[in-house]
PDB file of C-alpha atoms in Angstrom:
ATOM      1  CA  MET A 557      79.575 117.894 108.651  1.00 40.00           C
ATOM      2  CA  GLU A 558      81.626 120.634 107.101  1.00 39.00           C
ATOM      3  CA  ASP A 559      80.869 121.581 103.520  1.00 42.00           C
ATOM      4  CA  THR A 560      84.279 121.852 101.823  1.00 39.00           C
ATOM      5  CA  ALA A 561      82.825 124.270  99.291  1.00 40.00           C
ATOM      6  CA  HIS A 562      81.619 126.528 102.117  1.00 38.00           C
ATOM      7  CA  PRO A 563      83.929 125.892 105.068  1.00 50.00           C
ATOM      8  CA  LEU A 564      82.716 126.677 108.572  1.00 57.00           C
ATOM      9  CA  LEU A 565      83.495 130.127 109.907  1.00 55.00           C
ATOM     10  CA  ARG A 566      85.980 129.897 112.747  1.00 55.00           C
ATOM     11  CA  SER A 567      84.321 130.351 116.133  1.00 48.00           C
ATOM     12  CA  TYR A 568      87.685 130.922 117.808  1.00 48.00           C
ATOM     13  CA  GLY A 569      90.603 133.317 117.408  1.00 47.00           C
ATOM     14  CA  ARG A 570      94.311 132.572 117.516  1.00 48.00           C
ATOM     15  CA  ILE A 571      95.358 128.979 118.170  1.00 52.00           C
ATOM     16  CA  LYS A 572      98.649 129.704 119.938  1.00 50.00           C
ATOM     17  CA  SER A 573     100.218 132.557 121.889  1.00 57.00           C
ATOM     18  CA  ARG A 574     103.281 132.098 124.076  1.00 72.00           C
ATOM     19  CA  PRO A 575     105.713 129.187 123.623  1.00 84.00           C
ATOM     20  CA  ILE A 576     104.509 125.973 125.226  1.00 90.00           C
ATOM     21  CA  LYS A 577     106.513 124.957 128.285  1.00 90.00           C
ATOM     22  CA  PRO A 578     108.912 122.044 127.706  1.00 93.00           C
ATOM     23  CA  ARG A 579     107.136 119.621 130.058  1.00 92.00           C
ATOM     24  CA  GLN A 580     103.751 120.385 128.527  1.00 94.00           C
ATOM     25  CA  ALA A 581     105.215 120.093 125.030  1.00 93.00           C
ATOM     26  CA  ALA A 582     106.570 116.653 125.929  1.00 96.00           C
ATOM     27  CA  LEU A 583     103.146 115.550 127.172  1.00 95.00           C
ATOM     28  CA  VAL A 584     101.548 116.802 123.958  1.00 95.00           C
ATOM     29  CA  GLU A 585     103.929 114.492 122.095  1.00 95.00           C
ATOM     30  CA  THR A 586     103.513 111.460 124.373  1.00 97.00           C
ATOM     31  CA  LEU A 587     100.200 111.581 126.252  1.00 97.00           C
ATOM     32  CA  LEU A 588      97.934 113.504 123.894  1.00 97.00           C
ATOM     33  CA  PRO A 589      98.051 110.804 121.164  1.00 97.00           C
ATOM     34  CA  GLN A 590      96.822 108.293 123.763  1.00 97.00           C
ATOM     35  CA  ILE A 591      93.820 110.367 124.847  1.00 98.00           C
ATOM     36  CA  ARG A 592      93.007 112.200 121.620  1.00 97.00           C
ATOM     37  CA  ALA A 593      89.415 111.755 120.429  1.00 97.00           C
ATOM     38  CA  PRO A 594      89.104 109.916 117.110  1.00 96.00           C
ATOM     39  CA  GLN A 595      89.286 112.011 113.950  1.00 92.00           C
ATOM     40  CA  ALA A 596      86.519 109.984 112.272  1.00 95.00           C
ATOM     41  CA  PRO A 597      82.964 108.983 113.282  1.00 97.00           C
ATOM     42  CA  PHE A 598      82.991 107.016 116.540  1.00 97.00           C
ATOM     43  CA  ASP A 599      80.830 105.842 119.420  1.00 97.00           C
ATOM     44  CA  PRO A 600      81.914 107.299 122.792  1.00 97.00           C
ATOM     45  CA  ALA A 601      80.919 104.011 124.414  1.00 94.00           C
ATOM     46  CA  ASP A 602      83.930 102.434 122.710  1.00 97.00           C
ATOM     47  CA  LEU A 603      86.329 104.930 124.310  1.00 97.00           C
ATOM     48  CA  MET A 604      85.445 103.996 127.879  1.00 97.00           C
ATOM     49  CA  PRO A 605      83.377 100.815 128.125  1.00 95.00           C
ATOM     50  CA  GLY A 606      81.191 100.906 131.197  1.00 95.00           C
ATOM     51  CA  ALA A 607      81.053 104.692 131.464  1.00 98.00           C
ATOM     52  CA  GLU A 608      77.880 105.729 133.246  1.00 98.00           C
ATOM     53  CA  GLU A 609      77.535 108.941 131.235  1.00 98.00           C
ATOM     54  CA  VAL A 610      79.293 110.929 128.516  1.00 98.00           C
ATOM     55  CA  TRP A 611      79.870 114.668 128.841  1.00 98.00           C
ATOM     56  CA  LEU A 612      81.234 117.160 126.333  1.00 98.00           C
ATOM     57  CA  GLU A 613      82.980 120.451 127.125  1.00 98.00           C
ATOM     58  CA  ILE A 614      83.247 122.856 124.201  1.00 98.00           C
ATOM     59  CA  GLY A 615      86.215 125.200 124.559  1.00 96.00           C
ATOM     60  CA  PHE A 616      87.805 123.988 127.789  1.00 96.00           C
ATOM     61  CA  GLY A 617      90.387 126.784 127.963  1.00 93.00           C
ATOM     62  CA  GLY A 618      93.220 125.590 130.198  1.00 94.00           C
ATOM     63  CA  GLY A 619      91.363 122.428 131.135  1.00 97.00           C
ATOM     64  CA  GLU A 620      90.836 123.211 134.836  1.00 97.00           C
ATOM     65  CA  HIS A 621      87.071 122.750 134.792  1.00 98.00           C
ATOM     66  CA  MET A 622      87.228 119.635 132.625  1.00 98.00           C
ATOM     67  CA  ALA A 623      89.899 117.969 134.770  1.00 98.00           C
ATOM     68  CA  SER A 624      88.148 118.820 138.037  1.00 98.00           C
ATOM     69  CA  GLN A 625      84.829 117.457 136.785  1.00 98.00           C
ATOM     70  CA  ALA A 626      86.592 114.310 135.587  1.00 98.00           C
ATOM     71  CA  ALA A 627      88.209 113.836 138.988  1.00 98.00           C
ATOM     72  CA  ARG A 628      84.835 114.252 140.704  1.00 98.00           C
ATOM     73  CA  ALA A 629      83.121 111.762 138.396  1.00 98.00           C
ATOM     74  CA  PRO A 630      85.602 108.988 137.483  1.00 98.00           C
ATOM     75  CA  ASN A 631      82.816 106.831 136.042  1.00 98.00           C
ATOM     76  CA  VAL A 632      81.882 109.542 133.520  1.00 98.00           C
ATOM     77  CA  LEU A 633      83.686 109.928 130.197  1.00 98.00           C
ATOM     78  CA  ILE A 634      84.433 113.593 129.506  1.00 98.00           C
ATOM     79  CA  ILE A 635      85.344 114.681 125.995  1.00 98.00           C
ATOM     80  CA  GLY A 636      86.851 118.135 125.735  1.00 98.00           C
ATOM     81  CA  CYS A 637      87.355 120.280 122.629  1.00 97.00           C
ATOM     82  CA  GLU A 638      89.771 123.187 122.404  1.00 96.00           C
ATOM     83  CA  PRO A 639      91.511 124.692 119.349  1.00 92.00           C
ATOM     84  CA  PHE A 640      93.956 126.827 121.397  1.00 93.00           C
ATOM     85  CA  LEU A 641      97.197 124.854 121.521  1.00 93.00           C
ATOM     86  CA  ASN A 642      98.379 126.383 124.791  1.00 93.00           C
ATOM     87  CA  GLY A 643      95.094 125.348 126.387  1.00 94.00           C
ATOM     88  CA  VAL A 644      95.431 121.805 125.077  1.00 96.00           C
ATOM     89  CA  ALA A 645      98.954 121.598 126.500  1.00 96.00           C
ATOM     90  CA  SER A 646      97.704 122.839 129.867  1.00 96.00           C
ATOM     91  CA  ALA A 647      94.840 120.345 129.882  1.00 97.00           C
ATOM     92  CA  VAL A 648      97.142 117.435 129.099  1.00 98.00           C
ATOM     93  CA  ARG A 649      99.258 118.455 132.082  1.00 97.00           C
ATOM     94  CA  HIS A 650      96.163 118.397 134.334  1.00 97.00           C
ATOM     95  CA  VAL A 651      95.257 114.942 133.040  1.00 98.00           C
ATOM     96  CA  ASP A 652      98.758 113.687 133.720  1.00 98.00           C
ATOM     97  CA  GLU A 653      99.133 115.227 137.183  1.00 97.00           C
ATOM     98  CA  GLN A 654      95.752 113.944 138.360  1.00 98.00           C
ATOM     99  CA  GLY A 655      96.091 110.544 136.735  1.00 98.00           C
ATOM    100  CA  LEU A 656      92.772 110.914 134.949  1.00 98.00           C
ATOM    101  CA  LYS A 657      91.636 107.964 132.858  1.00 98.00           C
ATOM    102  CA  ASN A 658      88.243 109.317 131.819  1.00 98.00           C
ATOM    103  CA  VAL A 659      89.232 112.293 129.618  1.00 98.00           C
ATOM    104  CA  ARG A 660      89.516 112.415 125.844  1.00 98.00           C
ATOM    105  CA  ILE A 661      90.620 115.537 123.990  1.00 98.00           C
ATOM    106  CA  LYS A 662      89.789 116.934 120.587  1.00 97.00           C
ATOM    107  CA  ASP A 663      92.428 119.528 119.716  1.00 95.00           C
ATOM    108  CA  GLY A 664      90.405 121.428 117.160  1.00 93.00           C
ATOM    109  CA  ASP A 665      86.918 122.598 116.257  1.00 93.00           C
ATOM    110  CA  ALA A 666      84.142 121.128 118.414  1.00 95.00           C
ATOM    111  CA  ARG A 667      81.710 121.268 115.506  1.00 95.00           C
ATOM    112  CA  GLU A 668      83.803 118.732 113.629  1.00 95.00           C
ATOM    113  CA  LEU A 669      83.709 116.365 116.593  1.00 97.00           C
ATOM    114  CA  ILE A 670      79.959 116.804 117.049  1.00 97.00           C
ATOM    115  CA  GLY A 671      79.506 115.783 113.434  1.00 96.00           C
ATOM    116  CA  HIS A 672      81.344 112.535 114.202  1.00 97.00           C
ATOM    117  CA  LEU A 673      79.120 111.562 117.131  1.00 98.00           C
ATOM    118  CA  PRO A 674      76.117 109.217 116.939  1.00 98.00           C
ATOM    119  CA  ASP A 675      72.621 110.314 117.865  1.00 98.00           C
ATOM    120  CA  ALA A 676      71.641 110.640 121.536  1.00 98.00           C
ATOM    121  CA  CYS A 677      75.037 109.787 123.035  1.00 98.00           C
ATOM    122  CA  LEU A 678      75.692 112.756 125.359  1.00 98.00           C
ATOM    123  CA  ASN A 679      74.278 113.351 128.823  1.00 98.00           C
ATOM    124  CA  ARG A 680      75.769 116.809 129.391  1.00 98.00           C
ATOM    125  CA  VAL A 681      77.331 119.626 127.399  1.00 98.00           C
ATOM    126  CA  PHE A 682      79.272 122.583 128.809  1.00 98.00           C
ATOM    127  CA  ILE A 683      79.913 125.837 126.932  1.00 98.00           C
ATOM    128  CA  LEU A 684      81.672 127.984 129.509  1.00 97.00           C
ATOM    129  CA  PHE A 685      82.883 131.520 128.818  1.00 96.00           C
ATOM    130  CA  PRO A 686      83.324 131.119 125.060  1.00 95.00           C
ATOM    131  CA  ASP A 687      84.904 133.767 122.863  1.00 93.00           C
ATOM    132  CA  PRO A 688      82.247 136.539 122.796  1.00 94.00           C
ATOM    133  CA  TRP A 689      83.268 138.010 119.433  1.00 90.00           C
ATOM    134  CA  PRO A 690      82.037 141.425 120.642  1.00 90.00           C
ATOM    135  CA  LYS A 691      82.014 143.280 117.321  1.00 92.00           C
ATOM    136  CA  ALA A 692      78.658 143.059 115.566  1.00 91.00           C
ATOM    137  CA  ARG A 693      80.221 141.983 112.279  1.00 93.00           C
ATOM    138  CA  HIS A 694      81.777 139.001 114.065  1.00 88.00           C
ATOM    139  CA  HIS A 695      78.648 137.759 115.842  1.00 94.00           C
ATOM    140  CA  LYS A 696      78.242 135.128 113.132  1.00 93.00           C
ATOM    141  CA  ARG A 697      81.368 133.488 114.558  1.00 90.00           C
ATOM    142  CA  ARG A 698      79.860 132.917 118.005  1.00 95.00           C
ATOM    143  CA  ILE A 699      79.576 129.234 118.830  1.00 95.00           C
ATOM    144  CA  VAL A 700      75.938 129.559 119.937  1.00 97.00           C
ATOM    145  CA  GLN A 701      74.112 129.503 116.610  1.00 96.00           C
ATOM    146  CA  PRO A 702      70.850 127.805 115.572  1.00 97.00           C
ATOM    147  CA  GLU A 703      72.702 125.229 113.477  1.00 97.00           C
ATOM    148  CA  VAL A 704      75.057 124.347 116.339  1.00 97.00           C
ATOM    149  CA  LEU A 705      72.127 123.986 118.723  1.00 98.00           C
ATOM    150  CA  ALA A 706      70.433 121.670 116.230  1.00 98.00           C
ATOM    151  CA  ASP A 707      73.588 119.576 116.013  1.00 98.00           C
ATOM    152  CA  LEU A 708      73.831 119.421 119.797  1.00 98.00           C
ATOM    153  CA  ALA A 709      70.193 118.406 120.063  1.00 98.00           C
ATOM    154  CA  ARG A 710      70.902 115.478 117.749  1.00 98.00           C
ATOM    155  CA  VAL A 711      73.760 114.111 119.856  1.00 98.00           C
ATOM    156  CA  MET A 712      72.201 114.768 123.275  1.00 98.00           C
ATOM    157  CA  LYS A 713      69.955 112.319 125.049  1.00 98.00           C
ATOM    158  CA  PRO A 714      66.427 113.399 126.007  1.00 98.00           C
ATOM    159  CA  GLY A 715      66.734 115.055 129.400  1.00 98.00           C
ATOM    160  CA  GLY A 716      70.401 115.872 128.765  1.00 98.00           C
ATOM    161  CA  LYS A 717      71.715 119.106 130.255  1.00 98.00           C
ATOM    162  CA  LEU A 718      73.317 122.017 128.396  1.00 98.00           C
ATOM    163  CA  ARG A 719      75.112 124.635 130.483  1.00 98.00           C
ATOM    164  CA  PHE A 720      76.124 127.982 128.995  1.00 98.00           C
ATOM    165  CA  ALA A 721      78.050 130.553 131.036  1.00 97.00           C
ATOM    166  CA  THR A 722      79.407 133.970 130.157  1.00 97.00           C
ATOM    167  CA  ASP A 723      80.419 137.257 131.753  1.00 96.00           C
ATOM    168  CA  VAL A 724      79.516 139.286 128.661  1.00 97.00           C
ATOM    169  CA  ALA A 725      76.009 140.742 128.885  1.00 97.00           C
ATOM    170  CA  GLY A 726      75.471 140.949 125.137  1.00 96.00           C
ATOM    171  CA  TYR A 727      76.443 137.311 124.661  1.00 96.00           C
ATOM    172  CA  ALA A 728      74.175 136.235 127.526  1.00 97.00           C
ATOM    173  CA  ASP A 729      71.213 137.873 125.799  1.00 97.00           C
ATOM    174  CA  TRP A 730      72.288 136.437 122.432  1.00 96.00           C
ATOM    175  CA  ALA A 731      72.602 132.880 123.726  1.00 97.00           C
ATOM    176  CA  LEU A 732      69.394 132.940 125.733  1.00 97.00           C
ATOM    177  CA  GLU A 733      67.400 134.247 122.780  1.00 97.00           C
ATOM    178  CA  ARG A 734      68.700 131.529 120.465  1.00 97.00           C
ATOM    179  CA  VAL A 735      68.354 128.619 122.833  1.00 98.00           C
ATOM    180  CA  LEU A 736      64.812 129.632 123.788  1.00 97.00           C
ATOM    181  CA  ALA A 737      63.970 129.851 120.083  1.00 98.00           C
ATOM    182  CA  SER A 738      65.040 126.238 119.639  1.00 98.00           C
ATOM    183  CA  PRO A 739      62.280 123.629 119.947  1.00 97.00           C
ATOM    184  CA  ASP A 740      64.830 121.183 121.333  1.00 98.00           C
ATOM    185  CA  PHE A 741      65.680 122.871 124.635  1.00 98.00           C
ATOM    186  CA  LYS A 742      63.828 124.286 127.614  1.00 98.00           C
ATOM    187  CA  TRP A 743      64.969 126.598 130.405  1.00 97.00           C
ATOM    188  CA  ALA A 744      63.666 125.748 133.842  1.00 88.00           C
ATOM    189  CA  ALA A 745      64.865 128.884 135.656  1.00 95.00           C
ATOM    190  CA  GLU A 746      62.194 130.350 137.936  1.00 94.00           C
ATOM    191  CA  ARG A 747      64.046 133.163 139.713  1.00 96.00           C
ATOM    192  CA  ALA A 748      67.131 135.299 139.209  1.00 96.00           C
ATOM    193  CA  ASP A 749      69.290 133.216 141.521  1.00 96.00           C
ATOM    194  CA  ASP A 750      68.796 130.268 139.166  1.00 96.00           C
ATOM    195  CA  TRP A 751      71.133 131.963 136.716  1.00 96.00           C
ATOM    196  CA  ARG A 752      72.997 134.548 138.802  1.00 96.00           C
ATOM    197  CA  VAL A 753      74.321 132.085 141.405  1.00 97.00           C
ATOM    198  CA  PRO A 754      76.878 129.526 140.210  1.00 96.00           C
ATOM    199  CA  PRO A 755      75.366 126.022 140.155  1.00 97.00           C
ATOM    200  CA  ALA A 756      76.359 123.769 143.042  1.00 96.00           C
ATOM    201  CA  ASP A 757      78.527 121.603 140.783  1.00 97.00           C
ATOM    202  CA  HIS A 758      80.246 124.494 139.007  1.00 97.00           C
ATOM    203  CA  ILE A 759      84.028 124.754 139.258  1.00 96.00           C
ATOM    204  CA  THR A 760      85.457 128.266 139.121  1.00 95.00           C
ATOM    205  CA  THR A 761      88.591 128.592 137.010  1.00 93.00           C
ATOM    206  CA  ARG A 762      91.384 131.138 137.050  1.00 88.00           C
ATOM    207  CA  TYR A 763      90.054 132.588 133.798  1.00 88.00           C
ATOM    208  CA  GLU A 764      86.638 133.186 135.338  1.00 91.00           C
ATOM    209  CA  GLU A 765      88.223 134.843 138.373  1.00 91.00           C
ATOM    210  CA  LYS A 766      89.877 137.442 136.120  1.00 90.00           C
ATOM    211  CA  ARG A 767      86.455 138.992 135.423  1.00 89.00           C
ATOM    212  CA  LEU A 768      87.353 140.063 131.906  1.00 91.00           C
ATOM    213  CA  GLY A 769      83.757 140.594 130.845  1.00 94.00           C
ATOM    214  CA  ASP A 770      81.338 143.451 131.456  1.00 95.00           C
ATOM    215  CA  CYS A 771      78.970 141.735 133.890  1.00 96.00           C
ATOM    216  CA  GLU A 772      78.911 139.204 136.680  1.00 95.00           C
ATOM    217  CA  PRO A 773      78.968 135.624 135.358  1.00 96.00           C
ATOM    218  CA  VAL A 774      75.610 134.134 134.434  1.00 97.00           C
ATOM    219  CA  PHE A 775      74.857 130.427 134.199  1.00 98.00           C
ATOM    220  CA  PHE A 776      72.058 129.116 131.991  1.00 98.00           C
ATOM    221  CA  ASP A 777      71.133 125.446 132.429  1.00 98.00           C
ATOM    222  CA  PHE A 778      68.929 124.076 129.657  1.00 98.00           C
ATOM    223  CA  GLU A 779      67.380 120.631 129.229  1.00 98.00           C
ATOM    224  CA  ARG A 780      67.142 118.647 126.016  1.00 98.00           C
ATOM    225  CA  VAL A 781      63.429 118.176 125.417  1.00 96.00           C
TER     226      VAL A 781
END
């Protein structure tokens, strides 16, 4: 939980850029309140009774990956977190157009939501192409930090999967070093293709196709010990 005397450093930049399109803005007003994740402690099982699994995507961008995964797995509840308002508006549009009933959205900091979750409730967590905060003085703002990994370990079930992807070489090294230092996760990769080749269930987004980083995308799949 956030210490009000020492508030969390923001792990994201601006929260809005261009004006939100009228149709998306209307959905933010009408649909988002219906699918917004609770703002207080809650049990995901209450959001979708009968869900076979619960997945969390931290920083879903425009929501393409989240919506596509939800469409593939209608019996899985997917909770997505994104502070960027334009991304939230885009995601709500995807939910509406695809008629998805298994998505809940937290429009804000994922760390706040994680603090509201009960122990061992998540089967999967995605952190895909997060803000790399490339300047050394800003590295403390990267979402992959020991304390965040500890929080994720608390809310993930044993055997749960954590996927981290980036196209920034320095962030790949940073994340791998910190996850491997955690006693709560293990990396089962045995050869380069295990992290250089997109996993079979990965969904490529328009953002990923832009290749804005300095290396080819890498995909690290870790398991909750």
